[in-house]
Amino acid sequence: MKLRYFLQAIVATVITLFTACSDNNDPTLLSEVRVSQSYLAFPADGGSVTITLTAADSWTISTTDKKGMPEWVTITPAEGGAGTHELTFTATPATGSRDAQLYIQCGSARQNLNLIQTTEKTEAPLTPISTVLNGNDGTTYRVRGTCVSNPDNQYGNWNIEDESGSLYIYGTLDKKGIKGQNPISGENGWGFEVGDIITVEGPRAVYNGKVELVDVTVISIEKSLIKIDSLDVENNTLPLEGGDFTAVLVNKGNGVTVDIPDAAREWLSVIGITTTGTTTSVKFHAAPNAGGDRSTTLTFVTTDDEGNEYSAQADIVQKGSIVAATVAEFLAAEVGDVQYRLTGVISRLYYYKESVAGFYIQDYTGETLVYKAEGFTGTEAKVSDIVTVSGKRGAYKETPQMVSGTFEELKYAVTEISIKDFLDEKTPNSKEVYYMVTGTVKDLLDKNGNNNDYGNLHLVDDEGNELYVYGCYPGWGATGDARKGFVKAGGIEVDDRLTMIGYKDTWDGLIELCGGIFFAIEKAE
């Protein structure tokens, strides 16, 4: 069950003392210098804090304070060369609160350090997620928000949200400070889940343009007041014909309200709410779906005695008809849950880490990647074959692709054959058998010696065998005017080496390659 929970609460005031940067506001470059902790807090009676420094060049610790380095703290070591080092900061006992702003200079990069020693009990400041998103790499931040994605995986990767934004957590340390040991449900796991309010602390980093906190430490966990106990919809997916379904909530707050986004209200409605103790059942009705797949997010809201709102969310999908489309229509569609069906030629395979992870499908309108279609691996389908697939319009870094797809059919297995063998009488005429032939363009004329718009032409092999091509079209599926003009548009000329796909037929005693699909060209020198 895909569930998301949100808490709308007042974000704690940020203590001005713990600003992320000193007044010089110099940027921190993660690739040159990084520390495991940039906020260092010491108790009133003194003590030591050890951090890890990773530097790409020689480094030294300095301060912007005109009075010089603080006398109440010693640093061992205070300078060094490239590599990984452990730095120990030791503070003397204090009679009053004091702080210092230092920085590590490593080449052209500067990593800020904030030191504080207080005689009063205090906590590190909470930083709004929006501030973290615009902050500095390497700086350690403490944030409080709602866990909005399943954290129960090997490394504890999940998403946290507050009123100001959303942030990715890349790695959570378990209760013993160990990473990569199932830190949520493992032996020393924290046990929190989607919907709980979590306070975490960790350094900021950016990976592939995505801001994240890395290997965070869990500071506190506050369990949510409302959760979805059950949803009688298998895999959160409604059938095409619609119908009724019920969400059962466990609610420790004051009442429940239900929000359905405006875009879904024309097909989804609430038809009843009943409450017994802390259990609330909400009954919905979904109308039949005559279009493609559609989805929405249901939100259930409650409040505590102070008026703070807690929300539980469930993603709902309703299956729809699969939309038959050309590649061009698929590429023009929006990213979403609508299912599309494409038929075309496998133009090339897609590899990820030396393994086949998909293929490109091409028709007369264009080409797109089909990424990891279910059922493709293990089939006999190969490059040049004509296939049918279905799936959703997705994208990777704004590059379109078909995702969550299904390999539906190997429509035609294309056999590579020589012109000589294609012409052989043992090769049968059939519109259900496709071949791939390669030859040199002898002329661009039809069988009567006339120029034409359909790409009728003659191919010859090295032995002088000649094959008449009845139409050279831009790709699978071309009909009507879409078949015209491709020879000129594709720059096909006499003496080019052309590879075509088509079936064998005979007309008035002349053997022809029909339904000709352009596959590849090698230009004449």
XYZ file of C-alpha atoms in Angstrom:
525
model
C 0.000 0.000 0.000
C 1.427 3.351 -1.007
C 0.637 5.780 1.793
C 1.840 9.248 2.584
C 1.317 11.265 5.747
C 1.854 14.913 6.423
C 2.051 17.075 9.515
C 1.303 20.770 9.325
C 2.944 22.306 12.368
C 4.899 25.351 13.371
C 8.579 24.959 12.546
C 10.828 25.662 15.522
C 12.520 29.037 15.582
C 16.045 28.926 14.263
C 18.620 30.100 16.765
C 20.529 32.908 15.115
C 23.764 31.759 16.703
C 23.750 28.565 14.630
C 23.769 30.134 11.182
C 25.167 27.878 8.480
C 27.798 30.321 7.273
C 29.982 32.986 8.726
C 29.638 36.566 7.549
C 31.975 36.014 4.623
C 29.345 33.636 3.131
C 32.023 31.717 1.224
C 30.693 28.575 -0.502
C 31.624 25.069 0.632
C 32.750 22.645 -2.082
C 32.007 19.034 -1.236
C 34.525 17.772 -3.766
C 37.421 19.511 -2.011
C 36.657 19.485 1.699
C 34.061 17.752 3.833
C 33.473 17.271 7.558
C 31.283 14.802 9.383
C 29.917 17.557 11.593
C 29.957 21.346 11.307
C 28.118 22.206 14.553
C 30.197 21.407 17.656
C 28.514 21.756 21.069
C 30.413 21.434 24.372
C 28.961 21.008 27.886
C 29.567 23.634 30.537
C 32.221 21.542 32.290
C 34.250 21.206 29.104
C 35.117 18.159 27.042
C 36.110 16.994 23.589
C 34.367 16.532 20.256
C 36.025 14.565 17.438
C 35.039 14.971 13.800
C 36.274 13.452 10.540
C 37.770 15.691 7.862
C 38.247 14.604 4.248
C 40.420 16.995 2.236
C 41.640 16.979 -1.340
C 44.567 19.305 -0.580
C 46.523 20.720 2.336
C 44.341 22.505 4.885
C 44.449 24.732 7.945
C 41.929 25.962 10.522
C 41.487 29.722 10.926
C 38.965 32.246 12.186
C 37.501 35.499 10.899
C 37.481 36.933 14.433
C 39.869 39.883 14.667
C 40.757 38.729 18.191
C 42.203 35.538 16.758
C 41.574 31.903 17.588
C 39.484 31.300 20.745
C 41.582 30.599 23.828
C 38.989 28.283 25.377
C 39.331 25.560 22.760
C 42.329 23.597 21.456
C 42.364 21.734 18.124
C 44.455 18.664 17.352
C 45.630 18.759 14.624
C 44.920 22.262 13.321
C 46.463 21.713 9.895
C 47.435 18.869 7.589
C 47.651 17.465 4.092
C 45.270 15.748 1.696
C 43.429 12.687 2.969
C 41.123 11.718 5.815
C 41.877 12.999 9.317
C 40.304 12.924 12.757
C 40.202 16.376 14.407
C 39.646 16.695 18.149
C 38.288 19.947 19.615
C 38.710 20.241 23.392
C 36.977 22.987 25.413
C 37.866 24.155 28.920
C 35.136 24.491 31.609
C 32.905 27.543 31.161
C 31.128 29.871 33.583
C 29.013 31.433 30.835
C 27.887 30.640 27.314
C 30.371 31.341 24.532
C 30.765 30.572 20.840
C 33.254 30.804 17.987
C 33.091 30.693 14.221
C 36.030 28.933 12.548
C 36.691 27.685 9.052
C 38.838 25.082 7.345
C 40.672 26.453 4.316
C 41.489 23.751 1.767
C 42.745 25.080 -1.535
C 40.060 27.449 -2.809
C 37.318 25.827 -0.687
C 36.235 26.941 2.764
C 34.280 24.774 5.240
C 32.642 26.687 8.077
C 32.625 25.367 11.665
C 30.360 26.654 14.442
C 31.414 26.031 18.062
C 29.227 26.674 21.111
C 29.609 26.084 24.799
C 26.709 26.925 27.050
C 25.969 26.757 30.736
C 22.245 26.349 29.965
C 20.580 23.286 28.484
C 19.972 23.855 24.767
C 19.465 21.930 21.566
C 20.870 22.359 18.102
C 18.598 24.578 15.972
C 15.898 23.208 13.694
C 16.350 24.360 10.124
C 13.419 24.614 7.684
C 13.859 22.268 4.729
C 13.657 25.208 2.343
C 16.783 26.631 4.002
C 18.592 23.301 3.628
C 17.673 23.167 -0.066
C 19.408 26.512 -0.541
C 22.237 25.805 1.901
C 25.860 24.716 1.635
C 27.263 21.257 0.932
C 29.076 19.729 3.879
C 27.145 21.771 6.448
C 25.292 19.691 9.040
C 21.610 20.550 9.470
C 18.928 19.401 11.899
C 15.421 19.162 10.419
C 12.035 18.047 11.714
C 9.296 16.783 9.434
C 7.049 13.953 8.352
C 8.339 10.696 6.889
C 6.517 10.555 3.526
C 8.067 7.496 1.866
C 8.819 3.979 3.060
C 12.117 4.110 5.024
C 12.368 0.360 5.574
C 15.211 -0.587 3.223
C 18.826 -1.633 3.663
C 20.235 1.876 3.990
C 17.268 3.784 5.373
C 16.657 6.007 2.332
C 13.420 8.018 2.558
C 11.831 11.455 2.121
C 11.041 13.996 4.814
C 8.664 16.954 4.463
C 7.800 20.041 6.472
C 5.691 23.092 5.612
C 8.538 24.582 3.582
C 9.544 21.696 1.323
C 10.640 18.107 0.780
C 14.111 16.592 1.243
C 15.684 13.228 0.418
C 17.412 11.318 3.212
C 20.234 9.210 1.766
C 21.144 6.773 4.519
C 20.062 6.575 8.163
C 22.367 5.443 10.959
C 20.869 2.838 13.301
C 20.750 3.185 17.090
C 24.427 2.159 17.312
C 25.495 4.644 14.658
C 25.998 1.971 11.978
C 24.957 2.506 8.352
C 23.621 -0.002 5.865
C 22.265 -2.498 8.443
C 18.482 -2.094 7.947
C 18.382 0.877 10.320
C 14.576 0.948 10.512
C 13.508 -2.662 11.118
C 16.861 -4.283 11.928
C 18.063 -5.443 15.319
C 19.081 -1.890 16.231
C 16.466 -0.196 14.062
C 14.405 2.854 14.935
C 11.035 1.389 13.990
C 9.494 4.560 12.575
C 7.253 4.496 9.516
C 5.446 6.616 6.990
C 3.472 9.345 8.766
C 5.670 9.655 11.863
C 7.278 12.970 12.731
C 11.058 12.599 12.734
C 13.888 14.902 13.752
C 17.191 14.064 12.057
C 20.625 15.608 11.698
C 23.193 15.134 8.956
C 25.437 16.837 6.379
C 24.034 18.292 3.170
C 25.160 16.940 -0.204
C 24.047 17.126 -3.818
C 23.929 14.098 -6.127
C 22.870 14.468 -9.769
C 21.357 17.831 -8.903
C 19.309 16.438 -6.002
C 19.814 17.916 -2.524
C 19.981 15.353 0.276
C 21.072 14.819 3.865
C 23.530 11.941 4.103
C 23.834 9.236 6.790
C 21.587 11.063 9.220
C 21.310 10.546 12.962
C 17.769 10.218 14.353
C 17.193 12.688 17.176
C 13.539 12.049 18.005
C 10.412 10.244 16.768
C 6.810 11.413 17.240
C 4.148 8.914 16.189
C 1.357 10.198 13.899
C -2.170 10.712 15.264
C -3.836 9.286 12.146
C -3.005 6.297 9.997
C -4.705 4.180 7.361
C -5.294 0.746 8.821
C -6.652 -0.829 5.640
C -7.847 -0.016 2.143
C -9.918 -2.701 0.425
C -8.400 -2.018 -2.992
C -5.783 -4.518 -4.160
C -2.492 -2.736 -4.843
C -4.394 0.576 -4.511
C -5.691 -0.004 -8.057
C -9.389 0.274 -8.951
C -10.845 -1.675 -11.880
C -11.879 0.011 -15.105
C -15.579 -0.485 -14.269
C -15.236 1.411 -10.966
C -17.291 0.574 -7.863
C -17.241 1.140 -4.100
C -14.307 0.792 -1.707
C -13.568 1.631 1.930
C -10.637 3.169 3.796
C -10.395 2.270 7.501
C -8.480 4.798 9.643
C -7.022 4.657 13.132
C -7.452 8.180 14.480
C -6.319 9.524 17.854
C -7.123 13.121 16.905
C -10.303 15.170 16.891
C -12.534 14.133 13.981
C -11.708 13.329 10.357
C -12.231 15.336 7.179
C -11.653 13.971 3.675
C -10.154 15.879 0.758
C -10.455 14.751 -2.870
C -8.508 16.882 -5.396
C -10.707 18.909 -7.759
C -9.476 17.000 -10.820
C -10.789 13.693 -9.379
C -14.166 14.843 -8.071
C -15.911 14.132 -11.365
C -15.179 10.396 -10.999
C -14.588 9.857 -7.273
C -16.866 10.740 -4.334
C -17.418 10.028 -0.614
C -20.680 8.182 0.049
C -20.377 7.582 3.791
C -18.317 8.112 6.973
C -18.787 6.150 10.216
C -16.766 6.421 13.458
C -16.563 4.009 16.382
C -14.052 4.945 19.068
C -10.703 5.535 17.350
C -11.788 3.751 14.153
C -13.221 5.700 11.226
C -14.439 4.077 7.994
C -14.740 6.204 4.847
C -16.645 4.725 1.902
C -15.972 5.939 -1.653
C -17.555 5.411 -5.049
C -15.541 5.439 -8.302
C -17.282 5.884 -11.669
C -16.434 3.674 -14.678
C -13.387 4.793 -16.637
C -13.796 5.199 -20.392
C -10.341 6.759 -20.906
C -6.765 5.911 -20.023
C -5.383 5.224 -16.534
C -6.075 7.956 -13.993
C -4.927 8.551 -10.442
C -5.400 10.810 -7.455
C -4.385 11.249 -3.820
C -6.907 10.988 -0.984
C -6.171 13.052 2.121
C -7.599 12.356 5.589
C -7.124 15.170 8.121
C -7.433 15.320 11.909
C -6.313 17.825 14.569
C -4.893 17.669 18.076
C -6.146 19.706 21.036
C -3.927 22.621 20.047
C -5.307 22.769 16.505
C -2.279 21.295 14.750
C -3.291 19.291 11.677
C -2.199 15.742 10.927
C -2.911 14.173 7.548
C -2.823 10.661 6.118
C -2.719 10.159 2.371
C -3.356 7.266 0.006
C -2.545 7.156 -3.711
C -5.331 5.608 -5.804
C -5.073 4.482 -9.435
C -7.962 3.468 -11.671
C -7.147 1.333 -14.668
C -8.332 2.552 -18.037
C -8.277 1.590 -21.655
C -4.890 1.300 -23.303
C -4.500 4.080 -25.863
C -3.126 2.964 -29.220
C -0.640 5.626 -30.333
C 2.168 6.424 -32.706
C 5.573 7.103 -31.221
C 5.121 10.814 -31.973
C 1.810 10.888 -30.082
C 3.425 9.034 -27.185
C 6.322 11.511 -27.032
C 3.889 14.454 -27.099
C 1.876 13.070 -24.165
C 2.408 14.182 -20.571
C 4.213 12.049 -18.017
C 1.522 10.148 -16.127
C -0.402 6.949 -15.552
C -2.154 6.659 -18.925
C -1.239 3.404 -20.697
C -0.154 3.575 -24.348
C 0.314 0.801 -26.889
C 3.077 1.137 -29.503
C 3.933 -1.098 -32.442
C 7.145 -0.749 -34.387
C 10.593 -2.089 -35.185
C 13.235 -2.743 -32.515
C 15.843 -0.330 -33.833
C 18.519 -0.977 -31.179
C 18.997 -2.393 -27.685
C 19.531 -0.357 -24.526
C 22.262 -1.472 -22.113
C 22.780 -0.656 -18.452
C 26.028 -1.871 -16.876
C 26.614 -4.226 -19.802
C 23.191 -5.870 -19.431
C 20.196 -5.383 -21.725
C 17.737 -3.142 -19.887
C 15.372 -2.313 -22.726
C 15.194 -1.398 -26.369
C 14.267 1.413 -28.730
C 11.093 1.079 -30.761
C 10.659 2.999 -34.016
C 7.675 3.596 -36.265
C 7.141 6.021 -39.142
C 6.796 8.962 -36.713
C 9.830 8.548 -34.484
C 11.728 6.500 -31.912
C 11.555 6.089 -28.126
C 13.176 3.991 -25.401
C 11.191 1.166 -23.814
C 12.804 0.732 -20.396
C 12.640 -2.704 -18.746
C 9.373 -3.895 -20.271
C 8.049 -6.918 -18.389
C 8.262 -10.046 -20.511
C 10.972 -8.827 -22.890
C 13.879 -10.601 -21.213
C 13.913 -14.225 -22.294
C 11.978 -13.696 -25.512
C 13.464 -14.338 -28.934
C 12.820 -10.736 -29.978
C 15.857 -9.073 -31.569
C 16.857 -5.912 -33.384
C 14.827 -5.539 -36.628
C 11.823 -7.481 -35.281
C 8.375 -5.881 -35.280
C 6.872 -5.838 -31.775
C 4.011 -4.418 -29.710
C 4.502 -2.967 -26.222
C 2.372 -1.022 -23.764
C 3.278 1.199 -20.838
C 3.265 4.659 -19.299
C 4.828 7.854 -20.606
C 7.799 8.470 -18.359
C 11.030 10.467 -18.528
C 14.584 10.352 -17.213
C 16.259 13.732 -16.886
C 13.557 15.121 -19.230
C 14.300 12.447 -21.867
C 11.050 10.611 -22.757
C 10.766 6.852 -22.354
C 8.166 4.152 -21.829
C 8.144 2.874 -18.247
C 6.200 0.238 -16.288
C 5.771 -1.445 -19.649
C 4.693 -4.849 -20.859
C 6.140 -6.664 -23.862
C 2.872 -7.763 -25.447
C 3.804 -9.440 -28.696
C 6.543 -10.383 -31.097
C 4.367 -9.457 -34.055
C 6.810 -10.424 -36.791
C 10.210 -12.062 -36.381
C 12.244 -10.550 -39.202
C 14.654 -12.856 -41.043
C 17.807 -11.363 -42.551
C 18.212 -12.705 -46.087
C 20.256 -11.996 -49.226
C 18.630 -10.575 -52.332
C 19.477 -13.815 -54.143
C 17.664 -15.932 -51.537
C 14.739 -13.503 -51.378
C 14.260 -13.963 -55.155
C 14.509 -17.746 -54.889
C 11.234 -19.512 -55.646
C 11.670 -21.561 -52.452
C 11.129 -18.377 -50.444
C 7.326 -18.183 -50.169
C 5.131 -15.180 -50.831
C 3.385 -14.183 -47.595
C 2.229 -10.966 -45.976
C 2.826 -12.626 -42.595
C 6.560 -13.265 -43.114
C 8.992 -10.327 -42.990
C 12.557 -10.216 -44.283
C 15.447 -7.785 -44.053
C 17.534 -7.282 -47.193
C 20.478 -5.033 -48.000
C 21.550 -3.827 -51.414
C 22.860 -0.908 -53.428
C 20.340 1.536 -54.873
C 20.434 1.054 -58.653
C 17.760 3.655 -59.397
C 14.833 5.482 -57.811
C 12.310 4.488 -60.489
C 9.203 2.328 -60.437
C 8.918 -0.827 -62.558
C 7.785 1.302 -65.510
C 10.857 3.512 -65.272
C 9.030 6.499 -63.762
C 9.901 8.762 -60.856
C 7.465 8.443 -57.976
C 6.592 9.720 -54.481
C 6.307 6.333 -52.779
C 9.957 5.313 -52.874
C 9.658 2.591 -55.485
C 13.227 1.687 -56.413
C 15.598 -1.099 -57.413
C 18.298 -2.706 -55.267
C 21.168 -4.833 -56.541
C 23.656 -7.024 -54.703
C 27.344 -7.575 -55.491
C 26.466 -10.484 -57.791
C 24.118 -8.391 -59.911
C 20.870 -9.804 -58.499
C 18.194 -7.129 -58.725
C 15.182 -6.653 -56.430
C 12.255 -4.319 -56.985
C 11.168 -2.480 -53.809
C 7.509 -1.526 -53.984
C 7.635 1.448 -51.622
C 10.320 2.729 -49.270
C 8.398 4.130 -46.292
C 9.755 5.974 -43.208
C 8.797 3.196 -40.792
C 6.182 0.789 -39.532
C 2.574 1.968 -39.696
C 2.860 4.535 -42.495
C -0.332 4.824 -44.535
C -1.738 7.273 -47.041
C 0.313 10.417 -47.552
C 2.644 9.385 -44.721
C 4.207 6.952 -47.219
C 5.106 9.707 -49.658
C 8.320 11.648 -50.051
C 10.569 9.705 -47.707
C 13.278 8.940 -50.300
C 13.875 12.639 -50.800
C 13.425 13.569 -47.138
C 15.784 10.762 -46.075
C 18.462 11.784 -48.550
C 18.446 8.395 -50.294
C 20.372 8.477 -53.562
C 21.625 6.134 -56.246
C 24.648 4.053 -55.112
C 23.688 4.316 -51.417
C 23.630 1.000 -49.574
C 20.129 0.530 -48.193
C 18.694 -1.932 -45.676
C 14.958 -2.550 -45.905
C 12.355 -4.671 -44.088
C 9.293 -6.044 -45.907
C 7.395 -9.090 -47.087
C 7.620 -10.952 -50.397
C 4.937 -10.707 -53.048
C 4.683 -11.209 -56.810
C 2.747 -8.953 -59.164
C 2.377 -9.681 -62.864
C 5.340 -12.064 -62.646
C 7.643 -9.565 -60.890
C 8.953 -10.453 -57.415
C 8.705 -7.455 -55.101
C 9.631 -6.463 -51.567
C 6.393 -4.887 -50.340
C 5.421 -2.781 -47.343
C 8.997 -1.584 -47.365
C 10.248 -0.226 -44.016
C 13.433 1.818 -44.062
C 15.910 0.435 -41.515
C 19.418 1.743 -42.272
C 21.499 3.507 -44.899
C 25.193 3.634 -45.738
C 25.887 6.639 -47.927
C 27.938 6.164 -51.080
C 31.420 7.646 -50.968
